[in-house]
Amino acid sequence: MIRVAAVGDIHLGEDSRGVLRPAFDTLGESADVLLLAGDLTRHGTVAEARVVAEEVEGLPVPVVAVLGNHDYHDDAQHAITEVLGDAGVEVLEGSSVVIPVQGTRLGIAGTKGFGGGFPGRSAGEFGEPVMKAFVRHSRDCAQGLERALRELADRECTTRIALTHFSPVPDTLAGEPLEIFPFLGSYLLAEAMDEAGADLAVHGHAHLGAEHGVTPGGVRVRNVAQPVIGKAFAIYHLHPSAQKPATATQPSPTGSERVRT
Amino acid sequence: MNTPEPTEYRIEHFRDRLAGGELAELGLLVELRGASVLIRGSVPSAAYRDRVLDLARTELAGLAIHADVVVAGHAQPDRAEDLP
């Protein structure tokens, strides 16, 4: 069994130091990995990223993250990635990481993702440059996620998780105003997951949404935005597939293997 | 003769202030319900909620405000979900 802790939208500001650390310090008892589903900061500043880094540095489990739209707000996303990386956090964007867990290989593929909407009501890559750029960005994120998930299959991961900030399905947006669904997610993410395969999808972004959903292809989706789960993190127990036995590999010194695509 | 600004626009200006200011708040529902403004959602702390409601009272002065804003929990969960 693989125990996955996950939370998104923690929105830490410079006045948030220590808010989540007491709960995170218990992770060694309940989880094998902590996933952070974006919007880790409030304004996307490096100072706020340092607060996030202090909350998760030195935890007893590996920490894997994607950034969210708030983390891009100050145009400091690269510096934020570096600050978190220095604290031992694997920040994914169109990339993946493999974490050995109890003799199996857990693969996590991640992207921020973007909006655009859902089947029958989605934006198209047409018209003004800014509209085409909007849809193209969403498509690029989804394609990066699909590549990363396929690589995890090639690397014989017994369990694969797709980690995003934006939602792949409308199910987990239930509770949000219908009119803003196109700004909360894109079906392109779900299509990528269904095409490449995943055992679980984890996202945030939709504070008023619902926790549970599923893609058209049957991948279970969980919205772990902190306002939704109402806790410091949620925990999911996954059971590695018997059809994809783990191969013996030598873990890297950090306990994980990273691939950027 | 000056006509009062429509409430719908005042709500949007409030939402702009929430998002663009120090709070950077985009996750709250703010909408007209009858003659009142409803503010609903979850925030990180009680102090943060006070700042949201202070801003609402300033930006939406003269309007009745119904607030249903809860503070998100920071405790570890007491159960896990099994995904067979």
GROMACS .gro file of C-alpha atoms in nm:
model
  345
    1MET     CA    1   0.000   0.000   0.000
    2ILE     CA    2   0.118   0.350  -0.087
    3ARG     CA    3   0.005   0.632   0.140
    4VAL     CA    4  -0.026   0.966  -0.037
    5ALA     CA    5  -0.075   1.292   0.152
    6ALA     CA    6  -0.184   1.586  -0.058
    7VAL     CA    7  -0.292   1.946  -0.021
    8GLY     CA    8  -0.317   2.247  -0.250
    9ASP     CA    9  -0.396   2.614  -0.217
   10ILE     CA   10  -0.224   2.666   0.114
   11HIS     CA   11  -0.163   3.030   0.008
   12LEU     CA   12   0.108   3.102   0.263
   13GLY     CA   13   0.195   3.465   0.318
   14GLU     CA   14   0.485   3.611   0.510
   15ASP     CA   15   0.262   3.605   0.820
   16SER     CA   16   0.184   3.232   0.783
   17ARG     CA   17   0.507   3.090   0.921
   18GLY     CA   18   0.450   2.772   1.124
   19VAL     CA   19   0.079   2.738   1.043
   20LEU     CA   20   0.105   2.396   0.878
   21ARG     CA   21   0.430   2.265   1.018
   22PRO     CA   22   0.281   2.095   1.329
   23ALA     CA   23   0.053   1.884   1.108
   24PHE     CA   24   0.325   1.821   0.849
   25ASP     CA   25   0.556   1.694   1.125
   26THR     CA   26   0.315   1.401   1.174
   27LEU     CA   27   0.348   1.283   0.812
   28GLY     CA   28   0.604   1.017   0.895
   29GLU     CA   29   0.329   0.825   1.076
   30SER     CA   30   0.062   0.848   0.807
   31ALA     CA   31   0.214   0.898   0.461
   32ASP     CA   32   0.492   0.797   0.222
   33VAL     CA   33   0.491   1.119   0.020
   34LEU     CA   34   0.345   1.471   0.038
   35LEU     CA   35   0.203   1.627  -0.278
   36LEU     CA   36   0.152   2.004  -0.301
   37ALA     CA   37  -0.102   2.095  -0.571
   38GLY     CA   38  -0.005   2.457  -0.638
   39ASP     CA   39  -0.096   2.801  -0.503
   40LEU     CA   40   0.157   2.753  -0.231
   41THR     CA   41   0.206   3.129  -0.193
   42ARG     CA   42  -0.036   3.419  -0.173
   43HIS     CA   43   0.126   3.670  -0.411
   44GLY     CA   44   0.395   3.455  -0.572
   45THR     CA   45   0.688   3.633  -0.408
   46VAL     CA   46   1.021   3.481  -0.321
   47ALA     CA   47   0.975   3.585   0.042
   48GLU     CA   48   0.653   3.384   0.058
   49ALA     CA   49   0.824   3.090  -0.111
   50ARG     CA   50   1.079   3.092   0.171
   51VAL     CA   51   0.792   3.056   0.418
   52VAL     CA   52   0.665   2.756   0.219
   53ALA     CA   53   1.017   2.610   0.212
   54GLU     CA   54   1.046   2.639   0.589
   55GLU     CA   55   0.712   2.463   0.633
   56VAL     CA   56   0.825   2.155   0.440
   57GLU     CA   57   1.205   2.142   0.470
   58GLY     CA   58   1.335   1.833   0.646
   59LEU     CA   59   1.003   1.650   0.661
   60PRO     CA   60   1.023   1.271   0.706
   61VAL     CA   61   0.865   1.211   0.360
   62PRO     CA   62   0.957   1.331   0.008
   63VAL     CA   63   0.772   1.643  -0.102
   64VAL     CA   64   0.660   1.686  -0.465
   65ALA     CA   65   0.491   2.003  -0.591
   66VAL     CA   66   0.352   2.189  -0.887
   67LEU     CA   67   0.306   2.564  -0.886
   68GLY     CA   68  -0.029   2.739  -0.922
   69ASN     CA   69  -0.145   3.068  -1.069
   70HIS     CA   70  -0.076   3.257  -0.746
   71ASP     CA   71   0.283   3.134  -0.758
   72TYR     CA   72   0.319   3.302  -1.100
   73HIS     CA   73   0.166   3.635  -0.997
   74ASP     CA   74   0.493   3.813  -0.917
   75ASP     CA   75   0.669   3.667  -1.225
   76ALA     CA   76   0.905   3.491  -0.985
   77GLN     CA   77   0.808   3.133  -1.066
   78HIS     CA   78   1.163   3.031  -1.153
   79ALA     CA   79   1.303   3.177  -0.832
   80ILE     CA   80   1.023   3.011  -0.634
   81THR     CA   81   1.107   2.678  -0.796
   82GLU     CA   82   1.469   2.729  -0.694
   83VAL     CA   83   1.385   2.821  -0.334
   84LEU     CA   84   1.164   2.515  -0.300
   85GLY     CA   85   1.422   2.297  -0.471
   86ASP     CA   86   1.686   2.411  -0.223
   87ALA     CA   87   1.450   2.292   0.052
   88GLY     CA   88   1.433   1.947  -0.107
   89VAL     CA   89   1.100   1.989  -0.285
   90GLU     CA   90   1.069   1.834  -0.633
   91VAL     CA   91   0.883   2.099  -0.834
   92LEU     CA   92   0.733   1.946  -1.149
   93GLU     CA   93   0.630   2.115  -1.472
   94GLY     CA   94   0.592   1.879  -1.765
   95SER     CA   95   0.823   1.648  -1.575
   96SER     CA   96   0.814   1.350  -1.346
   97VAL     CA   97   0.977   1.192  -1.046
   98VAL     CA   98   0.999   0.830  -0.931
   99ILE     CA   99   0.994   0.757  -0.560
  100PRO     CA  100   1.066   0.409  -0.428
  101VAL     CA  101   0.799   0.318  -0.173
  102GLN     CA  102   0.809  -0.008   0.017
  103GLY     CA  103   0.960  -0.206  -0.269
  104THR     CA  104   0.743  -0.049  -0.539
  105ARG     CA  105   0.793   0.246  -0.769
  106LEU     CA  106   0.561   0.543  -0.729
  107GLY     CA  107   0.570   0.778  -1.026
  108ILE     CA  108   0.440   1.133  -1.011
  109ALA     CA  109   0.394   1.346  -1.323
  110GLY     CA  110   0.309   1.710  -1.282
  111THR     CA  111   0.211   2.032  -1.449
  112LYS     CA  112   0.039   2.348  -1.338
  113GLY     CA  113  -0.214   2.301  -1.616
  114PHE     CA  114  -0.442   2.581  -1.724
  115GLY     CA  115  -0.801   2.670  -1.813
  116GLY     CA  116  -1.008   2.643  -2.127
  117GLY     CA  117  -1.310   2.449  -2.013
  118PHE     CA  118  -1.468   2.113  -2.065
  119PRO     CA  119  -1.616   1.913  -2.354
  120GLY     CA  120  -1.891   2.093  -2.540
  121ARG     CA  121  -1.806   2.420  -2.368
  122SER     CA  122  -1.434   2.466  -2.421
  123ALA     CA  123  -1.227   2.740  -2.575
  124GLY     CA  124  -1.064   2.688  -2.914
  125GLU     CA  125  -0.728   2.799  -3.049
  126PHE     CA  126  -0.882   3.061  -3.277
  127GLY     CA  127  -0.900   3.435  -3.324
  128GLU     CA  128  -0.698   3.697  -3.142
  129PRO     CA  129  -0.336   3.621  -3.051
  130VAL     CA  130  -0.411   3.636  -2.681
  131MET     CA  131  -0.694   3.382  -2.720
  132LYS     CA  132  -0.475   3.147  -2.919
  133ALA     CA  133  -0.196   3.186  -2.663
  134PHE     CA  134  -0.441   3.103  -2.383
  135VAL     CA  135  -0.549   2.776  -2.540
  136ARG     CA  136  -0.198   2.693  -2.658
  137HIS     CA  137  -0.066   2.726  -2.303
  138SER     CA  138  -0.331   2.487  -2.178
  139ARG     CA  139  -0.247   2.243  -2.458
  140ASP     CA  140   0.128   2.268  -2.386
  141CYS     CA  141   0.070   2.190  -2.019
  142ALA     CA  142  -0.146   1.887  -2.104
  143GLN     CA  143   0.104   1.757  -2.358
  144GLY     CA  144   0.384   1.789  -2.104
  145LEU     CA  145   0.177   1.594  -1.855
  146GLU     CA  146   0.103   1.318  -2.106
  147ARG     CA  147   0.472   1.283  -2.197
  148ALA     CA  148   0.568   1.267  -1.830
  149LEU     CA  149   0.305   1.002  -1.754
  150ARG     CA  150   0.420   0.789  -2.048
  151GLU     CA  151   0.777   0.808  -1.925
  152LEU     CA  152   0.666   0.680  -1.587
  153ALA     CA  153   0.505   0.381  -1.760
  154ASP     CA  154   0.828   0.317  -1.949
  155ARG     CA  155   1.012   0.328  -1.619
  156GLU     CA  156   0.782   0.054  -1.486
  157CYS     CA  157   0.617   0.249  -1.211
  158THR     CA  158   0.353   0.035  -1.044
  159THR     CA  159   0.154   0.341  -0.944
  160ARG     CA  160   0.127   0.670  -1.133
  161ILE     CA  161  -0.019   0.995  -1.006
  162ALA     CA  162  -0.098   1.303  -1.215
  163LEU     CA  163  -0.043   1.618  -1.009
  164THR     CA  164  -0.187   1.947  -1.137
  165HIS     CA  165  -0.314   2.276  -1.004
  166PHE     CA  166  -0.597   2.329  -1.251
  167SER     CA  167  -0.873   2.071  -1.267
  168PRO     CA  168  -0.899   1.800  -1.534
  169VAL     CA  169  -1.273   1.746  -1.483
  170PRO     CA  170  -1.585   1.948  -1.400
  171ASP     CA  171  -1.691   1.699  -1.130
  172THR     CA  172  -1.458   1.849  -0.870
  173LEU     CA  173  -1.573   2.200  -0.955
  174ALA     CA  174  -1.926   2.131  -0.828
  175GLY     CA  175  -2.005   2.420  -0.596
  176GLU     CA  176  -1.820   2.676  -0.806
  177PRO     CA  177  -2.022   2.911  -1.029
  178LEU     CA  178  -2.075   2.735  -1.362
  179GLU     CA  179  -1.972   3.050  -1.549
  180ILE     CA  180  -1.611   3.031  -1.427
  181PHE     CA  181  -1.548   2.664  -1.504
  182PRO     CA  182  -1.336   2.756  -1.809
  183PHE     CA  183  -1.099   2.941  -1.575
  184LEU     CA  184  -1.073   2.649  -1.336
  185GLY     CA  185  -0.959   2.369  -1.562
  186SER     CA  186  -0.940   2.199  -1.895
  187TYR     CA  187  -1.052   1.868  -2.038
  188LEU     CA  188  -0.712   1.853  -2.210
  189LEU     CA  189  -0.561   1.747  -1.877
  190ALA     CA  190  -0.811   1.463  -1.839
  191GLU     CA  191  -0.753   1.354  -2.197
  192ALA     CA  192  -0.378   1.340  -2.129
  193MET     CA  193  -0.436   1.128  -1.819
  194ASP     CA  194  -0.673   0.893  -1.999
  195GLU     CA  195  -0.441   0.857  -2.299
  196ALA     CA  196  -0.124   0.792  -2.099
  197GLY     CA  197  -0.284   0.625  -1.796
  198ALA     CA  198  -0.282   0.719  -1.430
  199ASP     CA  199  -0.401   0.568  -1.104
  200LEU     CA  200  -0.497   0.895  -0.940
  201ALA     CA  201  -0.521   1.262  -1.034
  202VAL     CA  202  -0.474   1.527  -0.769
  203HIS     CA  203  -0.542   1.897  -0.818
  204GLY     CA  204  -0.637   2.217  -0.637
  205HIS     CA  205  -0.749   2.565  -0.751
  206ALA     CA  206  -1.125   2.524  -0.695
  207HIS     CA  207  -1.183   2.646  -0.340
  208LEU     CA  208  -1.560   2.607  -0.357
  209GLY     CA  209  -1.547   2.277  -0.542
  210ALA     CA  210  -1.590   1.915  -0.436
  211GLU     CA  211  -1.327   1.657  -0.345
  212HIS     CA  212  -1.430   1.365  -0.565
  213GLY     CA  213  -1.440   1.320  -0.940
  214VAL     CA  214  -1.343   1.088  -1.222
  215THR     CA  215  -1.217   1.141  -1.577
  216PRO     CA  216  -1.414   1.009  -1.878
  217GLY     CA  217  -1.158   0.728  -1.896
  218GLY     CA  218  -1.201   0.630  -1.532
  219VAL     CA  219  -0.908   0.794  -1.354
  220ARG     CA  220  -1.010   0.895  -1.005
  221VAL     CA  221  -0.968   1.267  -0.939
  222ARG     CA  222  -0.933   1.439  -0.603
  223ASN     CA  223  -0.952   1.814  -0.544
  224VAL     CA  224  -0.727   1.873  -0.246
  225ALA     CA  225  -0.761   2.251  -0.224
  226GLN     CA  226  -0.732   2.318   0.147
  227PRO     CA  227  -1.067   2.498   0.167
  228VAL     CA  228  -1.226   2.183   0.022
  229ILE     CA  229  -1.059   1.921   0.240
  230GLY     CA  230  -1.071   2.142   0.551
  231LYS     CA  231  -0.752   1.989   0.693
  232ALA     CA  232  -0.377   2.037   0.663
  233PHE     CA  233  -0.376   1.757   0.403
  234ALA     CA  234  -0.579   1.461   0.281
  235ILE     CA  235  -0.452   1.103   0.274
  236TYR     CA  236  -0.520   0.844   0.005
  237HIS     CA  237  -0.422   0.479   0.020
  238LEU     CA  238  -0.328   0.333  -0.318
  239HIS     CA  239  -0.262  -0.029  -0.399
  240PRO     CA  240   0.006  -0.095  -0.663
  241SER     CA  241  -0.118  -0.284  -0.966
  242ALA     CA  242  -0.025  -0.652  -0.982
  243GLN     CA  243   0.002  -0.621  -1.361
  244LYS     CA  244   0.300  -0.389  -1.337
  245PRO     CA  245   0.550  -0.548  -1.097
  246ALA     CA  246   0.825  -0.327  -0.971
  247THR     CA  247   1.175  -0.381  -1.098
  248ALA     CA  248   1.467  -0.368  -0.863
  249THR     CA  249   1.647  -0.039  -0.901
  250GLN     CA  250   1.901   0.154  -0.710
  251PRO     CA  251   1.746   0.470  -0.565
  252SER     CA  252   1.935   0.793  -0.609
  253PRO     CA  253   2.102   0.946  -0.302
  254THR     CA  254   1.792   1.162  -0.250
  255GLY     CA  255   1.566   0.860  -0.275
  256SER     CA  256   1.407   0.977  -0.599
  257GLU     CA  257   1.482   0.987  -0.969
  258ARG     CA  258   1.381   1.293  -1.163
  259VAL     CA  259   1.312   1.332  -1.533
  260ARG     CA  260   1.244   1.665  -1.699
  261THR     CA  261   1.067   1.647  -2.031
  262MET     CA  262  -2.838   6.408  -1.187
  263ASN     CA  263  -2.608   6.143  -1.049
  264THR     CA  264  -2.751   5.795  -1.033
  265PRO     CA  265  -2.617   5.546  -0.782
  266GLU     CA  266  -2.368   5.297  -0.920
  267PRO     CA  267  -2.542   4.965  -0.989
  268THR     CA  268  -2.478   4.713  -0.713
  269GLU     CA  269  -2.348   4.458  -0.963
  270TYR     CA  270  -2.059   4.691  -1.055
  271ARG     CA  271  -1.984   4.767  -0.691
  272ILE     CA  272  -1.957   4.393  -0.625
  273GLU     CA  273  -1.713   4.353  -0.914
  274HIS     CA  274  -1.503   4.644  -0.788
  275PHE     CA  275  -1.495   4.478  -0.446
  276ARG     CA  276  -1.385   4.153  -0.606
  277ASP     CA  277  -1.111   4.342  -0.793
  278ARG     CA  278  -0.992   4.488  -0.463
  279LEU     CA  279  -0.991   4.142  -0.303
  280ALA     CA  280  -0.784   3.995  -0.585
  281GLY     CA  281  -0.550   4.284  -0.655
  282GLY     CA  282  -0.475   4.403  -0.305
  283GLU     CA  283  -0.282   4.266  -0.013
  284LEU     CA  284  -0.525   3.977   0.034
  285ALA     CA  285  -0.484   3.834  -0.320
  286GLU     CA  286  -0.815   3.661  -0.262
  287LEU     CA  287  -0.982   3.496  -0.561
  288GLY     CA  288  -1.152   3.204  -0.391
  289LEU     CA  289  -1.452   3.366  -0.225
  290LEU     CA  290  -1.798   3.372  -0.376
  291VAL     CA  291  -1.937   3.727  -0.380
  292GLU     CA  292  -2.278   3.771  -0.536
  293LEU     CA  293  -2.604   3.957  -0.512
  294ARG     CA  294  -2.877   3.771  -0.327
  295GLY     CA  295  -3.197   3.971  -0.332
  296ALA     CA  296  -3.108   4.311  -0.193
  297SER     CA  297  -2.804   4.176  -0.003
  298VAL     CA  298  -2.450   4.078  -0.092
  299LEU     CA  299  -2.347   3.725   0.001
  300ILE     CA  300  -1.980   3.653   0.074
  301ARG     CA  301  -1.911   3.283   0.111
  302GLY     CA  302  -1.606   3.058   0.125
  303SER     CA  303  -1.303   2.957   0.327
  304VAL     CA  304  -1.006   3.169   0.438
  305PRO     CA  305  -0.678   3.083   0.613
  306SER     CA  306  -0.734   3.261   0.945
  307ALA     CA  307  -0.977   3.461   1.157
  308ALA     CA  308  -0.763   3.773   1.115
  309TYR     CA  309  -0.773   3.729   0.737
  310ARG     CA  310  -1.153   3.698   0.752
  311ASP     CA  311  -1.170   4.022   0.951
  312ARG     CA  312  -0.969   4.197   0.679
  313VAL     CA  313  -1.201   4.062   0.408
  314LEU     CA  314  -1.510   4.180   0.593
  315ASP     CA  315  -1.355   4.519   0.677
  316LEU     CA  316  -1.288   4.570   0.307
  317ALA     CA  317  -1.642   4.460   0.224
  318ARG     CA  318  -1.792   4.711   0.467
  319THR     CA  319  -1.586   4.987   0.306
  320GLU     CA  320  -1.640   4.896  -0.059
  321LEU     CA  321  -2.004   4.794  -0.018
  322ALA     CA  322  -2.107   5.061   0.231
  323GLY     CA  323  -2.482   5.102   0.249
  324LEU     CA  324  -2.553   4.747   0.134
  325ALA     CA  325  -2.658   4.462   0.359
  326ILE     CA  326  -2.381   4.201   0.372
  327HIS     CA  327  -2.441   3.839   0.458
  328ALA     CA  328  -2.111   3.667   0.536
  329ASP     CA  329  -2.063   3.292   0.557
  330VAL     CA  330  -1.684   3.279   0.565
  331VAL     CA  331  -1.523   2.991   0.751
  332VAL     CA  332  -1.163   2.948   0.860
  333ALA     CA  333  -0.989   2.648   0.702
  334GLY     CA  334  -0.864   2.381   0.940
  335HIS     CA  335  -0.492   2.320   0.981
  336ALA     CA  336  -0.507   1.992   1.171
  337GLN     CA  337  -0.393   1.658   1.033
  338PRO     CA  338  -0.675   1.435   0.906
  339ASP     CA  339  -0.812   1.164   1.132
  340ARG     CA  340  -0.886   0.925   0.846
  341ALA     CA  341  -0.755   0.820   0.507
  342GLU     CA  342  -0.951   0.734   0.194
  343ASP     CA  343  -0.880   0.387   0.062
  344LEU     CA  344  -0.863   0.368  -0.318
  345PRO     CA  345  -0.870  -0.001  -0.409
   0.00000   0.00000   0.00000
